[in-house]
mmCIF file of C-alpha atoms in Angstrom:
data_model
loop_
_atom_site.group_PDB
_atom_site.id
_atom_site.type_symbol
_atom_site.label_atom_id
_atom_site.label_comp_id
_atom_site.label_asym_id
_atom_site.label_seq_id
_atom_site.Cartn_x
_atom_site.Cartn_y
_atom_site.Cartn_z
ATOM 1 C CA MET A 151 -3.259 -12.460 -0.376
ATOM 2 C CA HIS A 152 -3.511 -9.078 -1.634
ATOM 3 C CA ILE A 153 -1.760 -6.476 0.103
ATOM 4 C CA VAL A 154 -1.614 -2.612 -0.465
ATOM 5 C CA LEU A 155 1.048 -0.798 1.289
ATOM 6 C CA ASP A 156 0.401 2.859 2.465
ATOM 7 C CA ASP A 157 2.992 5.460 2.703
ATOM 8 C CA THR A 158 3.506 4.761 6.346
ATOM 9 C CA ALA A 159 4.160 1.059 5.767
ATOM 10 C CA MET A 160 6.622 2.220 2.902
ATOM 11 C CA ALA A 161 8.463 4.664 4.984
ATOM 12 C CA ALA A 162 8.638 1.969 7.648
ATOM 13 C CA ALA A 163 9.573 -0.769 5.540
ATOM 14 C CA GLY A 164 12.889 1.436 4.529
ATOM 15 C CA ARG A 165 13.481 2.011 8.260
ATOM 16 C CA GLY A 166 13.571 -1.805 8.900
ATOM 17 C CA ASN A 167 10.143 -2.611 10.189
ATOM 18 C CA ALA A 168 10.254 -6.413 10.833
ATOM 19 C CA LEU A 169 6.626 -7.073 9.662
ATOM 20 C CA ALA A 170 6.637 -4.886 6.671
ATOM 21 C CA SER A 171 10.245 -6.746 5.545
ATOM 22 C CA ARG A 172 8.138 -10.030 5.926
ATOM 23 C CA LEU A 173 5.678 -8.948 4.067
ATOM 24 C CA ILE A 174 8.002 -7.874 1.444
ATOM 25 C CA HIS A 175 9.820 -11.156 1.422
ATOM 26 C CA ARG A 176 6.597 -13.242 1.371
ATOM 27 C CA ALA A 177 5.444 -11.408 -1.626
ATOM 28 C CA HIS A 178 8.797 -12.041 -3.339
ATOM 29 C CA VAL A 179 8.793 -15.902 -2.604
ATOM 30 C CA GLU A 180 5.220 -17.035 -2.179
ATOM 31 C CA VAL A 181 2.797 -17.785 -4.859
ATOM 32 C CA GLY A 182 -0.473 -16.030 -4.212
ATOM 33 C CA TRP A 183 1.063 -13.384 -2.324
ATOM 34 C CA TYR A 184 0.764 -9.449 -4.017
ATOM 35 C CA LEU A 185 2.266 -6.272 -2.381
ATOM 36 C CA TYR A 186 0.924 -3.145 -3.997
ATOM 37 C CA ALA A 187 2.305 0.166 -4.134
ATOM 38 C CA PRO A 188 0.297 3.130 -5.187
ATOM 39 C CA ALA A 189 2.151 5.740 -7.156
ATOM 40 C CA CYS A 190 0.375 8.778 -4.766
ATOM 41 C CA ALA A 191 1.346 6.969 -1.660
ATOM 42 C CA LEU A 192 4.935 6.158 -2.763
ATOM 43 C CA VAL A 193 5.250 9.862 -3.258
ATOM 44 C CA GLU A 194 4.228 10.544 0.099
ATOM 45 C CA ALA A 195 6.460 7.811 1.349
ATOM 46 C CA ASP A 196 9.446 9.386 -0.326
ATOM 47 C CA ARG A 197 8.597 12.765 1.152
ATOM 48 C CA ALA A 198 8.874 11.557 4.543
ATOM 49 C CA ARG A 199 11.885 9.230 3.803
ATOM 50 C CA PRO A 200 13.994 10.220 0.764
ATOM 51 C CA GLY A 201 15.075 7.294 -1.052
ATOM 52 C CA THR A 202 11.999 5.255 -0.160
ATOM 53 C CA ALA A 203 10.312 5.273 -3.612
ATOM 54 C CA GLU A 204 13.599 4.065 -5.648
ATOM 55 C CA HIS A 205 14.155 1.466 -3.180
ATOM 56 C CA LEU A 206 10.574 0.109 -3.199
ATOM 57 C CA ALA A 207 10.325 0.162 -6.627
ATOM 58 C CA ALA A 208 13.364 -1.633 -7.380
ATOM 59 C CA LEU A 209 11.791 -4.537 -5.153
ATOM 60 C CA PRO A 210 10.697 -7.656 -7.560
ATOM 61 C CA GLY A 211 7.864 -8.516 -4.835
ATOM 62 C CA ILE A 212 6.301 -5.074 -5.237
ATOM 63 C CA VAL A 213 3.679 -4.249 -7.860
ATOM 64 C CA LEU A 214 3.438 -0.482 -8.804
ATOM 65 C CA LEU A 215 0.107 0.669 -9.254
ATOM 66 C CA ASP A 216 0.049 3.923 -11.699
ATOM 67 C CA LEU A 217 -2.705 6.539 -11.350
ATOM 68 C CA ASP A 218 -5.106 5.819 -14.300
ATOM 69 C CA LEU A 219 -7.711 7.783 -15.025
ATOM 70 C CA PRO A 220 -10.310 5.742 -12.529
ATOM 71 C CA ALA A 221 -7.755 5.935 -9.544
ATOM 72 C CA ALA A 222 -7.437 9.972 -10.440
ATOM 73 C CA LEU A 223 -11.112 10.476 -10.652
ATOM 74 C CA ALA A 224 -11.047 8.417 -7.308
ATOM 75 C CA VAL A 225 -8.196 10.691 -5.565
ATOM 76 C CA ALA A 226 -9.710 13.898 -6.984
ATOM 77 C CA GLN A 227 -12.614 13.354 -4.454
ATOM 78 C CA ARG A 228 -10.355 12.893 -1.264
ATOM 79 C CA ASN A 229 -8.055 15.422 0.329
ATOM 80 C CA THR A 230 -5.208 13.398 0.575
ATOM 81 C CA TRP A 231 -3.723 11.870 -2.191
ATOM 82 C CA ALA A 232 -2.013 8.754 -0.747
ATOM 83 C CA SER A 233 -4.795 7.649 1.493
ATOM 84 C CA ALA A 234 -7.226 8.173 -1.481
ATOM 85 C CA HIS A 235 -5.081 5.897 -4.173
ATOM 86 C CA CYS A 236 -4.508 3.156 -1.300
ATOM 87 C CA GLN A 237 -8.197 2.956 -0.502
ATOM 88 C CA TYR A 238 -9.043 2.947 -4.259
ATOM 89 C CA ALA A 239 -6.265 -0.133 -4.807
ATOM 90 C CA ALA A 240 -8.030 -1.847 -1.772
ATOM 91 C CA GLN A 241 -11.696 -1.999 -3.215
ATOM 92 C CA PRO A 242 -12.631 -5.088 -4.771
ATOM 93 C CA SER A 243 -11.776 -5.377 -8.624
ATOM 94 C CA PRO A 244 -11.475 -8.104 -11.437
ATOM 95 C CA ASP A 245 -8.107 -8.701 -10.167
ATOM 96 C CA ARG A 246 -8.831 -8.964 -6.385
ATOM 97 C CA PRO A 247 -12.028 -9.860 -6.037
ATOM 98 C CA ASP A 248 -12.394 -9.862 -2.646
ATOM 99 C CA GLY A 249 -10.202 -6.247 -2.225
ATOM 100 C CA ALA A 250 -7.219 -6.152 -0.300
ATOM 101 C CA LEU A 251 -6.045 -5.434 2.945
ATOM 102 C CA ILE A 252 -4.027 -2.048 3.636
ATOM 103 C CA ALA A 253 -1.038 -2.299 5.577
ATOM 104 C CA THR A 254 -0.032 0.640 7.944
ATOM 105 C CA VAL A 255 1.741 1.835 10.971
ATOM 106 C CA THR A 256 -0.922 4.380 11.601
ATOM 107 C CA PRO A 257 -4.169 2.371 11.674
ATOM 108 C CA ASP A 258 -6.097 4.763 13.266
ATOM 109 C CA ARG A 259 -6.066 6.801 9.852
ATOM 110 C CA TRP A 260 -8.083 4.305 8.463
ATOM 111 C CA ILE A 261 -11.131 4.312 11.287
ATOM 112 C CA GLY A 262 -14.242 4.815 9.449
ATOM 113 C CA GLU A 263 -13.204 4.150 6.190
ATOM 114 C CA PRO A 264 -14.547 0.586 4.108
ATOM 115 C CA VAL A 265 -10.951 -0.937 4.299
ATOM 116 C CA ARG A 266 -9.336 -3.730 5.930
ATOM 117 C CA VAL A 267 -6.337 -3.173 7.656
ATOM 118 C CA LEU A 268 -3.135 -4.782 8.632
ATOM 119 C CA ASP A 269 -1.393 -3.271 11.472
ATOM 120 C CA LEU A 270 2.437 -3.182 11.131
ATOM 121 C CA ASN A 271 3.118 -2.227 14.709
ATOM 122 C CA PRO A 272 4.952 -4.773 16.731
#
């Protein structure tokens, strides 16, 4: 299972969202569960809730995704860096042939985008 946390999911995890916490726990203890934090989304989450970036970066179950050249080129095509980096990270790749889900607490923001969404609202 490959899941990309968007900025809203990261901020929600810091506020104690139970579903986000379960994802973090599963990624830490279960083989085959991967949770990704794109750098641009991490910045936006930290702006919304200071301390989020440091907290998530310290968790062993979270894989931080750098803004490498292909990601930067994808981000440059969009209006918001956080969403663009998440969408790029969710696309199929050699490591994730089926792509990844995007975990969010604002699923409406992804309507019309070519991604699969995991709603973290109770």
